[in-house]
Amino acid sequence: MDMTASTASSVKFSRDGRGYEVDAVEAFRSAVVDVLARYEADLRAAVSRIEELEAELPDSTDRRIRRTRDLVESYELLFAGAESVAAAREERRMQAALQSMVSADLAAELEASRSTVQAAREDEAVDIVDHARRVATRTREMADEEGKTKAAAARTVLAEAQRIADEQTRVTTELRNASVIAEQRLDSLVRHIAREMNALQSILSVDHGEVVATPYDVGPPASTHPQDSGTSGDAEALADPFSITVDLTEAPDPERDGFYERRLSGLRRRIEAAEATES
């Protein structure tokens, strides 16, 4: 028989142009192998017997013995071919089983790897989302802290500005009050100086019983000459604290000089007392 391989997946045996499927040929050869297995002992015994006969028989029987030997060798070749076919079939079956096992293992490994990769991607996505949430939370916290800090700084600046404004207002008020007080004191001092000058001029212009009225109080007259009783009404009319009545008609010159000194001393004391009171 002539065995040819048409494709890698389909093997056909051809005889006289007719093809046979692999399964049918393998079934036939399996049957042949089974038959040969059953008659293997008989064949081996026949071969041994032929060898014995060949040793015993004369040369005239060699032709028949050779034919028998050729027949036995043909059966042996057929048996060997059947065994090789069976071994090849078993090997293919084992390879197919191994391939299926390998394919199953590869599929399981691929599925496990795919599941592992998917789980890793899901974990990574969860980590990314958690990190984004943490970043967003921290950003909001920083923004809140910055806002609180800015608000506190703004309140501090506003309070400081209010304090400065209040201080400026207070200082301005104090300056205004001080200015008013200074103006009042200056005006009072001017009036005081005017009164002093008028009093000095009045004192310096007194001479020989001349009556002088002054706006400044320089005290009672210091003359030793009493007033006439007939002029008591006039004296009461002139009892103004800011008026002076001096009669120096009969006063001697030394007493007149002492009078001026006493009047000036009293005037200076009253001016100093007035300045101390106003200050």
Coordinates of C-alpha atoms in Angstrom, one line a residue:
M1 CA 0.0 0.0 0.0
D2 CA 1.1 3.5 -0.8
M3 CA 0.6 6.1 2.1
T4 CA 0.6 9.8 1.2
A5 CA -0.2 12.9 3.3
S6 CA -2.5 15.3 1.6
T7 CA -2.8 17.9 4.4
A8 CA -1.4 18.4 7.9
S9 CA -4.8 17.7 9.5
S10 CA -6.2 15.0 7.1
V11 CA -4.0 12.0 6.2
K12 CA -5.3 9.6 3.4
F13 CA -4.0 6.3 2.1
S14 CA -4.4 5.8 -1.6
R15 CA -4.6 2.6 -3.5
D16 CA -5.3 2.5 -7.2
G17 CA -6.4 6.1 -7.0
R18 CA -9.0 5.5 -4.3
G19 CA -8.7 7.3 -1.0
Y20 CA -9.3 6.2 2.5
E21 CA -10.0 8.3 5.6
V22 CA -7.5 8.1 8.4
D23 CA -10.0 6.8 10.9
A24 CA -11.0 3.9 8.7
V25 CA -7.4 3.0 7.9
E26 CA -6.5 3.2 11.6
A27 CA -9.4 0.9 12.5
F28 CA -8.3 -1.6 9.9
R29 CA -4.7 -1.5 11.1
S30 CA -5.9 -1.8 14.7
A31 CA -7.7 -4.9 13.7
V32 CA -4.7 -6.3 11.9
V33 CA -2.5 -5.5 15.0
D34 CA -5.0 -7.3 17.2
V35 CA -5.0 -10.3 14.9
L36 CA -1.2 -10.3 14.6
A37 CA -1.0 -10.0 18.4
R38 CA -3.1 -13.1 18.8
Y39 CA -1.0 -15.1 16.3
E40 CA 2.4 -13.6 17.2
A41 CA 3.4 -16.7 19.2
D42 CA 2.3 -19.0 16.3
L43 CA 4.3 -16.9 13.8
R44 CA 7.4 -16.9 16.0
A45 CA 7.0 -20.7 16.4
A46 CA 6.6 -21.1 12.7
V47 CA 9.8 -19.1 12.1
S48 CA 11.7 -21.3 14.5
R49 CA 10.3 -24.4 12.8
I50 CA 11.2 -23.1 9.4
E51 CA 14.7 -22.5 10.5
E52 CA 14.9 -26.0 11.9
L53 CA 13.6 -27.5 8.7
E54 CA 16.0 -25.4 6.7
A55 CA 18.8 -26.9 8.7
E56 CA 17.5 -30.5 8.2
L57 CA 16.0 -30.5 4.6
P58 CA 18.1 -31.0 1.5
D59 CA 18.7 -28.3 -1.1
S60 CA 15.7 -29.4 -3.2
T61 CA 13.3 -27.9 -0.7
D62 CA 15.0 -24.5 -0.4
R63 CA 12.6 -22.9 -2.9
R64 CA 9.5 -23.7 -0.8
I65 CA 11.3 -22.8 2.4
R66 CA 12.3 -19.4 0.9
R67 CA 8.7 -18.8 -0.1
T68 CA 7.5 -19.6 3.4
R69 CA 10.2 -17.4 4.8
D70 CA 9.3 -14.6 2.6
L71 CA 5.7 -15.0 3.6
V72 CA 6.7 -14.9 7.3
E73 CA 8.9 -11.9 6.7
S74 CA 6.0 -10.2 4.9
Y75 CA 3.8 -10.8 7.9
E76 CA 6.5 -9.6 10.2
L77 CA 6.9 -6.4 8.2
L78 CA 3.1 -6.0 8.3
F79 CA 3.1 -6.6 12.0
A80 CA 5.9 -4.0 12.4
G81 CA 4.0 -1.5 10.3
A82 CA 0.9 -2.1 12.3
E83 CA 2.8 -1.6 15.5
S84 CA 4.3 1.6 14.2
V85 CA 0.9 2.8 13.1
A86 CA -0.5 2.0 16.5
A87 CA 2.4 3.7 18.2
A88 CA 2.0 6.8 16.0
R89 CA -1.7 6.8 16.8
E90 CA -1.0 6.6 20.5
E91 CA 1.6 9.3 20.2
R92 CA -0.9 11.5 18.3
R93 CA -3.5 10.8 20.9
M94 CA -1.1 11.6 23.7
Q95 CA 0.1 14.8 21.8
A96 CA -3.6 15.8 21.4
A97 CA -4.3 15.2 25.0
L98 CA -1.1 17.0 26.0
Q99 CA -2.0 19.8 23.6
S100 CA -5.5 20.0 25.1
M101 CA -4.0 20.1 28.6
V102 CA -1.5 22.7 27.5
S103 CA -4.2 24.7 25.9
A104 CA -6.4 24.4 29.0
D105 CA -3.4 25.4 31.2
L106 CA -2.6 28.3 28.8
A107 CA -6.3 29.3 28.8
A108 CA -6.5 29.2 32.6
E109 CA -3.2 31.0 32.9
L110 CA -4.3 33.6 30.3
E111 CA -7.6 34.0 32.2
A112 CA -5.8 34.3 35.5
S113 CA -3.4 36.8 34.0
R114 CA -6.3 38.8 32.5
S115 CA -8.1 38.7 35.8
T116 CA -4.9 39.8 37.6
V117 CA -4.4 42.6 35.1
Q118 CA -8.0 43.7 35.4
A119 CA -7.8 43.6 39.2
A120 CA -4.6 45.6 39.1
R121 CA -6.2 48.2 36.8
E122 CA -9.2 48.4 39.0
D123 CA -6.9 48.9 42.1
E124 CA -4.9 51.5 40.2
A125 CA -8.1 53.3 39.2
V126 CA -9.3 53.2 42.8
D127 CA -5.9 54.5 44.0
I128 CA -6.0 57.3 41.4
V129 CA -9.5 58.3 42.5
D130 CA -8.5 58.2 46.1
H131 CA -5.4 60.3 45.4
A132 CA -7.5 62.8 43.4
R133 CA -10.0 63.0 46.3
R134 CA -7.2 63.5 48.8
V135 CA -5.7 66.2 46.6
A136 CA -9.0 67.9 46.3
T137 CA -9.6 67.7 50.0
R138 CA -6.2 69.1 50.8
T139 CA -6.7 71.8 48.2
R140 CA -10.0 72.8 49.8
E141 CA -8.3 72.8 53.2
M142 CA -5.5 74.9 52.0
A143 CA -7.9 77.3 50.4
D144 CA -9.9 77.5 53.6
E145 CA -6.8 78.0 55.6
E146 CA -5.6 80.7 53.2
G147 CA -9.0 82.4 53.3
K148 CA -9.0 82.3 57.1
T149 CA -5.5 83.7 57.2
K150 CA -6.3 86.4 54.7
A151 CA -9.5 87.2 56.6
A152 CA -7.6 87.4 59.9
A153 CA -5.0 89.6 58.3
A154 CA -7.7 91.8 56.9
R155 CA -9.4 92.0 60.2
T156 CA -6.0 92.9 61.9
V157 CA -5.3 95.5 59.2
L158 CA -8.8 96.9 59.6
A159 CA -8.5 97.0 63.4
E160 CA -5.1 98.7 63.1
A161 CA -6.5 101.2 60.6
Q162 CA -9.4 101.8 62.9
R163 CA -7.0 102.3 65.8
I164 CA -4.9 104.6 63.8
A165 CA -8.0 106.5 62.7
D166 CA -9.2 106.8 66.3
E167 CA -5.7 107.8 67.4
Q168 CA -5.6 110.5 64.6
T169 CA -9.1 111.6 65.6
R170 CA -8.1 111.8 69.2
V171 CA -4.9 113.6 68.4
T172 CA -6.8 116.0 66.1
T173 CA -9.3 116.6 68.8
E174 CA -6.6 117.2 71.4
L175 CA -4.8 119.5 68.9
R176 CA -8.0 121.3 68.3
N177 CA -8.7 121.6 72.0
A178 CA -5.1 122.6 72.6
S179 CA -5.4 125.2 69.9
V180 CA -8.6 126.5 71.3
I181 CA -7.1 126.6 74.8
A182 CA -3.9 128.2 73.4
E183 CA -6.0 130.8 71.6
Q184 CA -8.0 131.4 74.8
R185 CA -4.8 131.7 76.8
L186 CA -3.3 133.9 74.3
D187 CA -6.3 136.1 74.2
S188 CA -6.4 136.2 78.0
L189 CA -2.7 137.0 78.1
V190 CA -3.2 139.8 75.5
R191 CA -6.1 141.1 77.6
H192 CA -4.0 140.7 80.7
I193 CA -1.1 142.5 79.2
A194 CA -3.4 145.3 78.0
R195 CA -4.8 145.6 81.5
E196 CA -1.3 145.6 82.9
M197 CA -0.2 148.3 80.5
N198 CA -3.3 150.4 81.2
A199 CA -2.8 150.0 85.0
L200 CA 0.9 151.0 84.6
Q201 CA 0.0 154.0 82.5
S202 CA -2.7 154.9 85.1
I203 CA -0.3 154.5 88.0
L204 CA 2.3 156.5 86.2
S205 CA -0.2 159.3 85.4
V206 CA -1.4 159.7 89.0
D207 CA -0.4 163.2 90.3
H208 CA -1.7 165.5 93.1
G209 CA -5.1 164.1 93.8
E210 CA -6.0 163.1 90.3
V211 CA -8.7 160.3 90.2
V212 CA -7.9 157.6 87.7
A213 CA -10.1 154.6 86.8
T214 CA -8.3 151.4 85.6
P215 CA -9.7 148.0 84.6
Y216 CA -7.2 146.1 86.7
D217 CA -7.5 145.6 90.5
V218 CA -4.4 146.9 92.2
G219 CA -5.9 146.9 95.8
P220 CA -7.1 149.6 98.1
P221 CA -5.4 153.0 98.3
A222 CA -2.3 153.1 100.5
S223 CA -2.6 156.8 101.4
T224 CA -2.3 157.8 105.1
H225 CA -4.7 160.7 104.6
P226 CA -8.2 159.6 105.5
Q227 CA -11.1 160.6 103.2
D228 CA -13.4 163.4 104.4
S229 CA -16.6 162.1 106.1
G230 CA -18.6 164.3 103.8
T231 CA -17.5 162.3 100.8
S232 CA -18.4 158.9 102.1
G233 CA -21.2 158.7 99.6
D234 CA -18.9 159.4 96.8
A235 CA -16.4 156.8 98.2
E236 CA -19.0 154.1 98.2
A237 CA -19.9 155.1 94.6
L238 CA -16.2 154.7 93.7
A239 CA -15.8 151.3 95.6
D240 CA -15.3 149.5 92.3
P241 CA -12.5 146.8 92.7
F242 CA -11.1 147.8 89.3
S243 CA -10.9 151.5 90.1
I244 CA -8.2 153.4 92.1
T245 CA -8.7 156.8 93.9
V246 CA -5.5 158.3 95.0
D247 CA -5.1 161.7 96.8
L248 CA -1.5 162.8 97.0
T249 CA -2.0 166.5 97.4
E250 CA -0.4 166.9 100.8
A251 CA 1.7 163.7 100.7
P252 CA 5.4 164.3 101.0
D253 CA 7.7 163.2 98.2
P254 CA 9.3 160.2 100.0
E255 CA 5.9 158.8 100.9
R256 CA 4.8 159.3 97.3
D257 CA 7.8 157.3 96.1
G258 CA 7.0 154.5 98.5
F259 CA 3.5 154.4 97.3
Y260 CA 4.5 153.8 93.8
E261 CA 6.8 151.0 94.8
R262 CA 4.1 149.3 96.9
R263 CA 1.6 149.6 94.1
L264 CA 4.0 148.1 91.5
S265 CA 4.9 145.2 93.8
G266 CA 1.2 144.4 94.4
L267 CA 0.5 144.7 90.7
R268 CA 3.4 142.2 89.9
R269 CA 2.2 139.7 92.4
R270 CA -1.4 139.9 91.1
I271 CA -0.1 139.4 87.5
E272 CA 2.0 136.4 88.5
A273 CA -1.0 134.9 90.4
A274 CA -3.3 135.5 87.4
E275 CA -0.8 133.8 85.0
A276 CA -0.3 130.8 87.4
T277 CA -4.1 130.4 87.6
E278 CA -4.6 130.6 83.8
S279 CA -1.7 128.1 83.2

